[in-house]
Amino acid sequence: MQPLLTKNRIESIDLLRGLVMIIMALDHTRDFFHSQALVDDPLNLNTTSPVLFFTRWITHYCAPIFVFLSGTSAYLQSVRKTKKELSLFLIKRGLWLIAVELFIIGFLFSFDIFYTIFGLQVIWAIGISMMLLGLLIWLPFRLLLTFGLILVLGHNLLDFYEKANPQNYSVWYNLLHHFGIHTLWGKHQLLILYPFLPWTGLMILGYCLGKLVRIPNEQYRKRVLTIMGFSIILFFIVMRWINVYGDPVPWSVQKNPFYTFLSFINVNKYPPSVFYMCVTIGPALLFIAWWGNFQNTFSRVVSVYGRVPLFYYILHFFWIHFLSTVVFFLRGHSFAEGIAQPQGFANFMISGEGFSLGIVYLIWIFIVATLYPLCKWYDTYKTNHKEKWWLSYL
């Protein structure tokens, strides 16, 4: 069997990242096109259906794997960069990603030229975590690994403080560990969806994983990844069953066993709990271990999205919102109606309007398929122009 490393890339990582990028588009398509998207929470067990629940739940895999593999990619760059070069690159790219989040993705998400809301979502989390990682990679490897484990496994200790002190926390605390909205000036607000503490811990662990996936002994690597993946899943099952620590919302008995199971796996994303990270990263490690270097038409197509994740991420937000805006006007709404809507989500949307879940799935497939040619072009361009330094920032 050929080694997993191919031309300094790891095929299973590109494929996994491509899969989660495609799945991610499903959730964002649902946000903009589903009739119930702005009406109710698809994870609300009192009102959801199993199909709607899993349409939302499966996308839980996207953000943590995206962040985790960003850390792994950072380690893999150490093959061709000195530690000083890597540190500076991570800090600069982190700053760039935060700017992209605030000014590019923020606009594409909202179509609000006044930037009424500055949202800190997953690209912000990657950016700030990348900056911190750029400073932390100077630590000894074992100390860095220990620090990452402490952040991931220990951050839910703050849940006890938050439960005992329910209040409007400061912007600094919300940036660290809690969802929050803060007024900046006038009507402008800061929406903190991704507090960075647990995400930084996850990126650090992804960085440490890079040392393992660079080991040339494929059988050893596969065995270790498999043990790690199953151990994380077992840890989730046991600790979730105990129901004391690991998620701010305990599971509970529901109207039937199936819905009780849904409660069991319904873990907290904002911020990502220990259990949220376990139930997503455990299977991800198994995927990396078992897929190996196997390639077919499916993997080659999907991997294209995984090799240009930021490019795809920016494009898919524009394309989804543009198409939903077209639908908004086709329904007979005016421009004034579009910008008069509350700014909590996006312009050119009205709560309660939209399509059935089946139609949403068809729109999702269309969006992903139509973005492929551009992603393929950019992937080829990057491959053929490695001398262009700025390509590493997109």
Short mmCIF file of C-alpha atoms in Angstrom, two decimals:
data_model
loop_
_atom_site.label_atom_id
_atom_site.label_comp_id
_atom_site.label_asym_id
_atom_site.label_seq_id
_atom_site.Cartn_x
_atom_site.Cartn_y
_atom_site.Cartn_z
CA MET A 1 0.00 0.00 0.00
CA GLN A 2 1.26 3.46 -0.88
CA PRO A 3 1.97 5.95 1.91
CA LEU A 4 -0.68 8.41 2.97
CA LEU A 5 1.50 11.40 2.11
CA THR A 6 1.24 12.44 -1.50
CA LYS A 7 3.18 15.46 -2.78
CA ASN A 8 3.23 16.86 0.76
CA ARG A 9 -0.56 16.67 0.99
CA ILE A 10 -2.62 14.16 2.93
CA GLU A 11 -5.43 12.87 0.75
CA SER A 12 -7.82 11.85 3.53
CA ILE A 13 -7.52 15.29 5.15
CA ASP A 14 -8.35 17.09 1.90
CA LEU A 15 -11.30 14.74 1.39
CA LEU A 16 -12.60 15.15 4.95
CA ARG A 17 -12.32 18.92 4.73
CA GLY A 18 -14.12 18.85 1.38
CA LEU A 19 -16.95 16.78 2.83
CA VAL A 20 -17.51 19.13 5.74
CA MET A 21 -17.40 22.16 3.43
CA ILE A 22 -20.14 20.61 1.32
CA ILE A 23 -22.22 19.70 4.38
CA MET A 24 -21.71 23.20 5.77
CA ALA A 25 -23.42 24.65 2.70
CA LEU A 26 -26.52 22.61 3.58
CA ASP A 27 -26.93 24.43 6.88
CA HIS A 28 -26.42 27.85 5.32
CA THR A 29 -28.81 26.99 2.49
CA ARG A 30 -31.39 26.01 5.10
CA ASP A 31 -30.81 29.31 6.91
CA PHE A 32 -31.64 31.32 3.80
CA PHE A 33 -34.25 29.16 2.07
CA HIS A 34 -36.18 27.04 4.59
CA SER A 35 -39.59 28.40 5.56
CA GLN A 36 -38.94 27.69 9.25
CA ALA A 37 -35.35 28.91 9.38
CA LEU A 38 -36.13 32.18 11.14
CA VAL A 39 -39.12 30.82 13.04
CA ASP A 40 -37.84 28.01 15.25
CA ASP A 41 -34.72 26.12 16.28
CA PRO A 42 -34.37 22.88 14.27
CA LEU A 43 -32.85 21.27 17.40
CA ASN A 44 -35.88 22.12 19.55
CA LEU A 45 -37.15 18.63 20.44
CA ASN A 46 -40.61 19.99 21.22
CA THR A 47 -41.21 21.17 17.66
CA THR A 48 -38.67 19.61 15.29
CA SER A 49 -38.94 16.52 13.10
CA PRO A 50 -36.23 13.86 12.87
CA VAL A 51 -35.31 14.91 9.32
CA LEU A 52 -35.05 18.58 10.26
CA PHE A 53 -33.11 17.72 13.42
CA PHE A 54 -30.49 15.71 11.55
CA THR A 55 -30.32 18.26 8.73
CA ARG A 56 -29.05 20.69 11.34
CA TRP A 57 -27.21 18.22 13.56
CA ILE A 58 -25.05 16.71 10.80
CA THR A 59 -23.62 20.16 10.15
CA HIS A 60 -22.17 20.15 13.68
CA TYR A 61 -19.24 18.33 12.10
CA CYS A 62 -18.28 21.29 9.96
CA ALA A 63 -16.89 23.98 12.29
CA PRO A 64 -14.87 21.75 14.66
CA ILE A 65 -13.33 19.72 11.84
CA PHE A 66 -12.60 22.94 9.93
CA VAL A 67 -10.83 24.42 12.98
CA PHE A 68 -9.11 21.16 13.93
CA LEU A 69 -7.71 20.58 10.45
CA SER A 70 -6.60 24.20 10.23
CA GLY A 71 -4.29 23.36 13.12
CA THR A 72 -3.11 20.22 11.35
CA SER A 73 -2.40 22.16 8.17
CA ALA A 74 -0.36 24.65 10.22
CA TYR A 75 1.84 21.82 11.50
CA LEU A 76 2.27 20.38 8.01
CA GLN A 77 3.58 23.75 6.85
CA SER A 78 6.46 23.37 9.30
CA VAL A 79 7.91 20.92 6.78
CA ARG A 80 8.77 23.84 4.48
CA LYS A 81 8.98 26.72 6.97
CA THR A 82 11.25 27.46 9.89
CA LYS A 83 9.55 27.93 13.25
CA LYS A 84 10.03 31.68 13.01
CA GLU A 85 8.57 31.78 9.50
CA LEU A 86 5.61 29.63 10.56
CA SER A 87 4.98 31.75 13.65
CA LEU A 88 4.92 34.99 11.66
CA PHE A 89 2.78 33.43 8.94
CA LEU A 90 0.17 32.19 11.42
CA ILE A 91 -0.04 35.57 13.14
CA LYS A 92 -0.38 37.48 9.85
CA ARG A 93 -2.86 35.03 8.35
CA GLY A 94 -4.88 35.09 11.56
CA LEU A 95 -5.16 38.88 11.34
CA TRP A 96 -6.17 38.59 7.70
CA LEU A 97 -8.89 36.04 8.54
CA ILE A 98 -10.36 38.29 11.22
CA ALA A 99 -10.53 41.14 8.67
CA VAL A 100 -12.16 38.76 6.15
CA GLU A 101 -14.74 37.76 8.76
CA LEU A 102 -15.66 41.31 9.70
CA PHE A 103 -15.67 43.04 6.34
CA ILE A 104 -16.08 40.45 3.58
CA ILE A 105 -18.07 37.56 5.02
CA GLY A 106 -20.03 39.95 7.23
CA PHE A 107 -21.24 41.81 4.15
CA LEU A 108 -21.91 38.70 2.06
CA PHE A 109 -23.92 37.24 4.91
CA SER A 110 -26.02 40.34 5.54
CA PHE A 111 -25.89 42.45 2.33
CA ASP A 112 -25.87 45.35 4.77
CA ILE A 113 -23.62 48.16 3.51
CA PHE A 114 -23.88 49.89 6.89
CA TYR A 115 -22.46 46.90 8.80
CA THR A 116 -25.11 47.17 11.48
CA ILE A 117 -23.83 43.94 13.01
CA PHE A 118 -20.23 42.74 13.10
CA GLY A 119 -20.45 38.98 13.54
CA LEU A 120 -17.67 36.85 14.98
CA GLN A 121 -18.21 33.40 13.53
CA VAL A 122 -16.01 30.49 12.53
CA ILE A 123 -13.49 32.43 10.42
CA TRP A 124 -12.91 34.78 13.35
CA ALA A 125 -12.41 31.75 15.61
CA ILE A 126 -9.84 30.33 13.20
CA GLY A 127 -8.15 33.70 12.86
CA ILE A 128 -7.73 34.46 16.57
CA SER A 129 -6.78 30.85 17.29
CA MET A 130 -4.20 30.94 14.50
CA MET A 131 -2.67 34.10 15.94
CA LEU A 132 -2.42 32.52 19.38
CA LEU A 133 -1.03 29.31 17.90
CA GLY A 134 1.62 31.39 16.14
CA LEU A 135 2.80 32.50 19.58
CA LEU A 136 2.40 29.12 21.28
CA ILE A 137 4.31 26.94 18.80
CA TRP A 138 7.53 28.03 20.50
CA LEU A 139 6.52 25.94 23.52
CA PRO A 140 7.87 22.38 23.84
CA PHE A 141 5.56 19.99 22.01
CA ARG A 142 4.40 18.12 25.13
CA LEU A 143 3.63 21.36 26.94
CA LEU A 144 1.66 22.62 23.94
CA LEU A 145 -0.30 19.35 23.77
CA THR A 146 -1.04 19.54 27.51
CA PHE A 147 -2.23 23.13 27.18
CA GLY A 148 -4.55 22.19 24.32
CA LEU A 149 -6.04 19.31 26.32
CA ILE A 150 -6.60 21.58 29.32
CA LEU A 151 -8.47 24.12 27.19
CA VAL A 152 -10.65 21.52 25.47
CA LEU A 153 -11.39 19.34 28.50
CA GLY A 154 -11.46 22.07 31.11
CA HIS A 155 -13.28 25.02 29.58
CA ASN A 156 -16.70 23.66 30.58
CA LEU A 157 -15.77 24.33 34.20
CA LEU A 158 -16.86 27.87 33.38
CA ASP A 159 -20.40 26.51 32.91
CA PHE A 160 -20.72 26.23 36.68
CA TYR A 161 -19.75 29.89 37.08
CA GLU A 162 -22.20 30.93 34.36
CA LYS A 163 -25.03 28.90 35.87
CA ALA A 164 -24.42 30.46 39.30
CA ASN A 165 -24.06 33.95 37.83
CA PRO A 166 -26.57 34.37 34.99
CA GLN A 167 -26.06 37.90 33.73
CA ASN A 168 -25.01 40.04 30.82
CA TYR A 169 -21.29 39.33 30.77
CA SER A 170 -18.63 41.77 29.65
CA VAL A 171 -17.48 41.75 26.05
CA TRP A 172 -14.15 40.29 27.18
CA TYR A 173 -15.82 37.37 28.92
CA ASN A 174 -18.08 36.75 25.93
CA LEU A 175 -15.09 36.75 23.61
CA LEU A 176 -13.58 34.12 25.87
CA HIS A 177 -16.45 31.74 26.52
CA HIS A 178 -20.04 32.92 26.04
CA PHE A 179 -22.41 33.92 23.26
CA GLY A 180 -23.24 37.61 23.46
CA ILE A 181 -24.37 40.79 21.72
CA HIS A 182 -22.82 44.15 22.58
CA THR A 183 -23.48 47.68 21.36
CA LEU A 184 -20.43 49.28 19.76
CA TRP A 185 -21.72 52.72 18.75
CA GLY A 186 -25.08 53.99 17.56
CA LYS A 187 -26.94 51.08 15.98
CA HIS A 188 -23.80 49.04 15.40
CA GLN A 189 -23.47 45.85 17.40
CA LEU A 190 -20.93 43.09 17.93
CA LEU A 191 -22.37 39.56 17.74
CA ILE A 192 -20.11 36.97 19.39
CA LEU A 193 -21.13 33.51 18.19
CA TYR A 194 -17.73 31.83 18.50
CA PRO A 195 -15.95 32.55 21.80
CA PHE A 196 -12.35 31.63 21.16
CA LEU A 197 -11.18 29.71 24.25
CA PRO A 198 -12.40 26.20 23.30
CA TRP A 199 -11.74 26.77 19.58
CA THR A 200 -8.14 27.71 20.31
CA GLY A 201 -7.73 24.53 22.34
CA LEU A 202 -9.13 22.51 19.45
CA MET A 203 -6.77 24.12 16.94
CA ILE A 204 -3.82 23.39 19.21
CA LEU A 205 -4.81 19.71 19.32
CA GLY A 206 -5.17 19.71 15.52
CA TYR A 207 -1.67 21.14 15.28
CA CYS A 208 -0.38 18.37 17.53
CA LEU A 209 -2.14 15.79 15.36
CA GLY A 210 0.08 16.93 12.51
CA LYS A 211 3.06 15.24 14.15
CA LEU A 212 1.22 11.92 14.10
CA VAL A 213 -0.02 12.08 10.51
CA ARG A 214 3.53 12.83 9.32
CA ILE A 215 4.74 9.48 10.63
CA PRO A 216 5.59 7.38 7.53
CA ASN A 217 4.61 4.03 9.13
CA GLU A 218 1.05 3.77 7.83
CA GLN A 219 -0.01 0.79 9.95
CA TYR A 220 1.19 2.44 13.16
CA ARG A 221 -0.48 5.71 12.22
CA LYS A 222 -3.76 3.97 11.40
CA ARG A 223 -3.71 2.00 14.64
CA VAL A 224 -3.08 5.07 16.80
CA LEU A 225 -5.71 7.16 15.02
CA THR A 226 -8.24 4.34 15.37
CA ILE A 227 -7.57 3.96 19.09
CA MET A 228 -7.82 7.71 19.57
CA GLY A 229 -11.05 7.96 17.58
CA PHE A 230 -12.82 5.13 19.42
CA SER A 231 -11.51 6.34 22.79
CA ILE A 232 -12.96 9.82 22.22
CA ILE A 233 -16.33 8.38 21.20
CA LEU A 234 -16.36 6.07 24.24
CA PHE A 235 -15.44 9.00 26.47
CA PHE A 236 -18.40 10.93 25.03
CA ILE A 237 -20.86 8.07 25.62
CA VAL A 238 -19.77 7.38 29.20
CA MET A 239 -19.45 11.00 30.32
CA ARG A 240 -22.66 12.07 28.57
CA TRP A 241 -24.50 9.24 30.29
CA ILE A 242 -23.21 10.38 33.67
CA ASN A 243 -24.72 13.78 32.80
CA VAL A 244 -22.70 15.89 35.24
CA TYR A 245 -19.94 17.58 33.25
CA GLY A 246 -19.10 18.25 29.64
CA ASP A 247 -22.10 20.20 28.32
CA PRO A 248 -24.12 23.08 29.80
CA VAL A 249 -27.41 21.39 28.84
CA PRO A 250 -27.93 17.88 30.32
CA TRP A 251 -29.77 15.30 28.27
CA SER A 252 -33.20 14.27 29.50
CA VAL A 253 -35.84 11.59 28.99
CA GLN A 254 -38.21 12.58 26.17
CA LYS A 255 -41.59 11.39 24.87
CA ASN A 256 -40.09 8.21 23.40
CA PRO A 257 -36.69 6.43 23.27
CA PHE A 258 -35.78 7.90 19.89
CA TYR A 259 -36.28 11.47 21.05
CA THR A 260 -34.36 10.63 24.23
CA PHE A 261 -31.50 9.59 21.94
CA LEU A 262 -31.80 12.92 20.15
CA SER A 263 -31.55 14.68 23.50
CA PHE A 264 -28.45 12.61 24.28
CA ILE A 265 -26.63 13.70 21.12
CA ASN A 266 -27.96 17.27 21.16
CA VAL A 267 -24.77 18.96 22.34
CA ASN A 268 -23.95 22.64 22.72
CA LYS A 269 -22.16 24.54 19.94
CA TYR A 270 -22.04 28.13 21.25
CA PRO A 271 -19.47 27.68 22.73
CA PRO A 272 -18.51 24.14 21.67
CA SER A 273 -18.77 21.88 24.68
CA VAL A 274 -16.40 19.01 25.43
CA PHE A 275 -19.09 16.63 24.20
CA TYR A 276 -19.66 18.63 21.03
CA MET A 277 -15.99 18.33 20.18
CA CYS A 278 -15.84 14.64 21.12
CA VAL A 279 -18.83 13.61 19.02
CA THR A 280 -17.35 15.35 15.97
CA ILE A 281 -13.58 14.89 16.26
CA GLY A 282 -13.76 11.21 17.27
CA PRO A 283 -15.38 10.13 13.99
CA ALA A 284 -13.10 12.53 12.09
CA LEU A 285 -10.03 10.70 13.37
CA LEU A 286 -11.54 7.37 12.33
CA PHE A 287 -12.19 8.77 8.87
CA ILE A 288 -8.57 9.94 8.50
CA ALA A 289 -7.34 6.54 9.72
CA TRP A 290 -9.55 4.34 7.56
CA TRP A 291 -9.81 6.26 4.30
CA GLY A 292 -6.04 6.21 3.82
CA ASN A 293 -4.98 7.11 0.29
CA PHE A 294 -7.86 5.43 -1.51
CA GLN A 295 -9.05 7.55 -4.42
CA ASN A 296 -11.97 7.39 -6.81
CA THR A 297 -14.00 9.89 -8.80
CA PHE A 298 -16.02 10.89 -5.75
CA SER A 299 -12.97 11.57 -3.59
CA ARG A 300 -11.18 13.48 -6.35
CA VAL A 301 -14.18 15.78 -6.86
CA VAL A 302 -14.88 16.36 -3.17
CA SER A 303 -11.20 16.95 -2.37
CA VAL A 304 -11.22 19.97 -4.68
CA TYR A 305 -13.46 21.80 -2.20
CA GLY A 306 -11.16 20.71 0.62
CA ARG A 307 -8.06 22.15 -1.03
CA VAL A 308 -9.59 25.65 -1.39
CA PRO A 309 -11.66 25.97 1.80
CA LEU A 310 -11.56 29.75 2.34
CA PHE A 311 -12.12 30.50 -1.35
CA TYR A 312 -15.13 28.17 -1.32
CA TYR A 313 -16.39 29.56 2.00
CA ILE A 314 -16.48 33.12 0.70
CA LEU A 315 -18.04 32.14 -2.63
CA HIS A 316 -20.76 29.96 -1.13
CA PHE A 317 -22.03 32.74 1.17
CA PHE A 318 -22.29 35.16 -1.74
CA TRP A 319 -23.99 32.61 -4.00
CA ILE A 320 -26.51 31.48 -1.37
CA HIS A 321 -27.47 35.00 -0.35
CA PHE A 322 -27.56 36.24 -3.95
CA LEU A 323 -29.96 33.46 -4.98
CA SER A 324 -32.15 34.00 -1.92
CA THR A 325 -32.29 37.71 -2.77
CA VAL A 326 -33.41 36.86 -6.31
CA VAL A 327 -36.18 34.70 -4.82
CA PHE A 328 -37.10 37.59 -2.48
CA PHE A 329 -37.71 39.91 -5.44
CA LEU A 330 -39.47 37.21 -7.46
CA ARG A 331 -41.99 37.02 -4.63
CA GLY A 332 -42.88 40.62 -5.37
CA HIS A 333 -41.05 42.34 -2.53
CA SER A 334 -39.44 45.73 -2.98
CA PHE A 335 -35.91 46.89 -2.24
CA ALA A 336 -37.26 49.03 0.60
CA GLU A 337 -38.88 45.96 2.17
CA GLY A 338 -35.60 44.09 1.88
CA ILE A 339 -33.55 46.61 3.81
CA ALA A 340 -36.32 47.37 6.29
CA GLN A 341 -36.15 43.92 7.87
CA PRO A 342 -34.59 43.53 11.33
CA GLN A 343 -30.83 43.22 11.00
CA GLY A 344 -30.49 40.24 13.32
CA PHE A 345 -29.92 37.91 10.39
CA ALA A 346 -29.73 39.35 6.89
CA ASN A 347 -31.33 41.78 4.46
CA PHE A 348 -33.81 40.64 1.80
CA MET A 349 -35.36 37.96 3.99
CA ILE A 350 -38.73 37.76 5.69
CA SER A 351 -39.44 35.41 8.57
CA GLY A 352 -41.76 32.56 7.63
CA GLU A 353 -41.11 32.73 3.91
CA GLY A 354 -39.25 29.99 2.15
CA PHE A 355 -39.47 26.46 0.85
CA SER A 356 -39.95 22.95 2.16
CA LEU A 357 -36.95 20.98 3.34
CA GLY A 358 -36.98 18.88 0.17
CA ILE A 359 -36.63 21.97 -2.00
CA VAL A 360 -33.86 23.23 0.27
CA TYR A 361 -31.90 20.03 -0.40
CA LEU A 362 -32.26 20.53 -4.17
CA ILE A 363 -31.07 24.15 -3.89
CA TRP A 364 -28.11 22.97 -1.77
CA ILE A 365 -27.05 20.45 -4.43
CA PHE A 366 -27.34 23.13 -7.11
CA ILE A 367 -25.22 25.59 -5.09
CA VAL A 368 -22.43 23.10 -4.40
CA ALA A 369 -22.39 21.81 -7.99
CA THR A 370 -22.26 25.26 -9.57
CA LEU A 371 -19.35 26.30 -7.36
CA TYR A 372 -17.24 23.32 -8.45
CA PRO A 373 -15.86 24.82 -11.70
CA LEU A 374 -14.57 27.92 -9.89
CA CYS A 375 -13.08 25.84 -7.07
CA LYS A 376 -11.44 23.51 -9.60
CA TRP A 377 -10.00 26.49 -11.49
CA TYR A 378 -8.62 28.06 -8.33
CA ASP A 379 -7.18 24.75 -7.10
CA THR A 380 -5.33 24.35 -10.42
CA TYR A 381 -4.18 27.96 -10.33
CA LYS A 382 -2.76 27.53 -6.81
CA THR A 383 -1.01 24.32 -7.79
CA ASN A 384 0.62 25.93 -10.81
CA HIS A 385 1.60 29.19 -9.11
CA LYS A 386 3.19 28.20 -5.82
CA GLU A 387 5.61 31.11 -6.19
CA LYS A 388 2.78 33.60 -5.51
CA TRP A 389 2.95 34.21 -1.75
CA TRP A 390 -0.48 35.78 -1.50
CA LEU A 391 -2.22 32.55 -2.53
CA SER A 392 -1.47 31.09 0.91
CA TYR A 393 -3.82 33.72 2.39
CA LEU A 394 -6.82 32.57 0.36
#
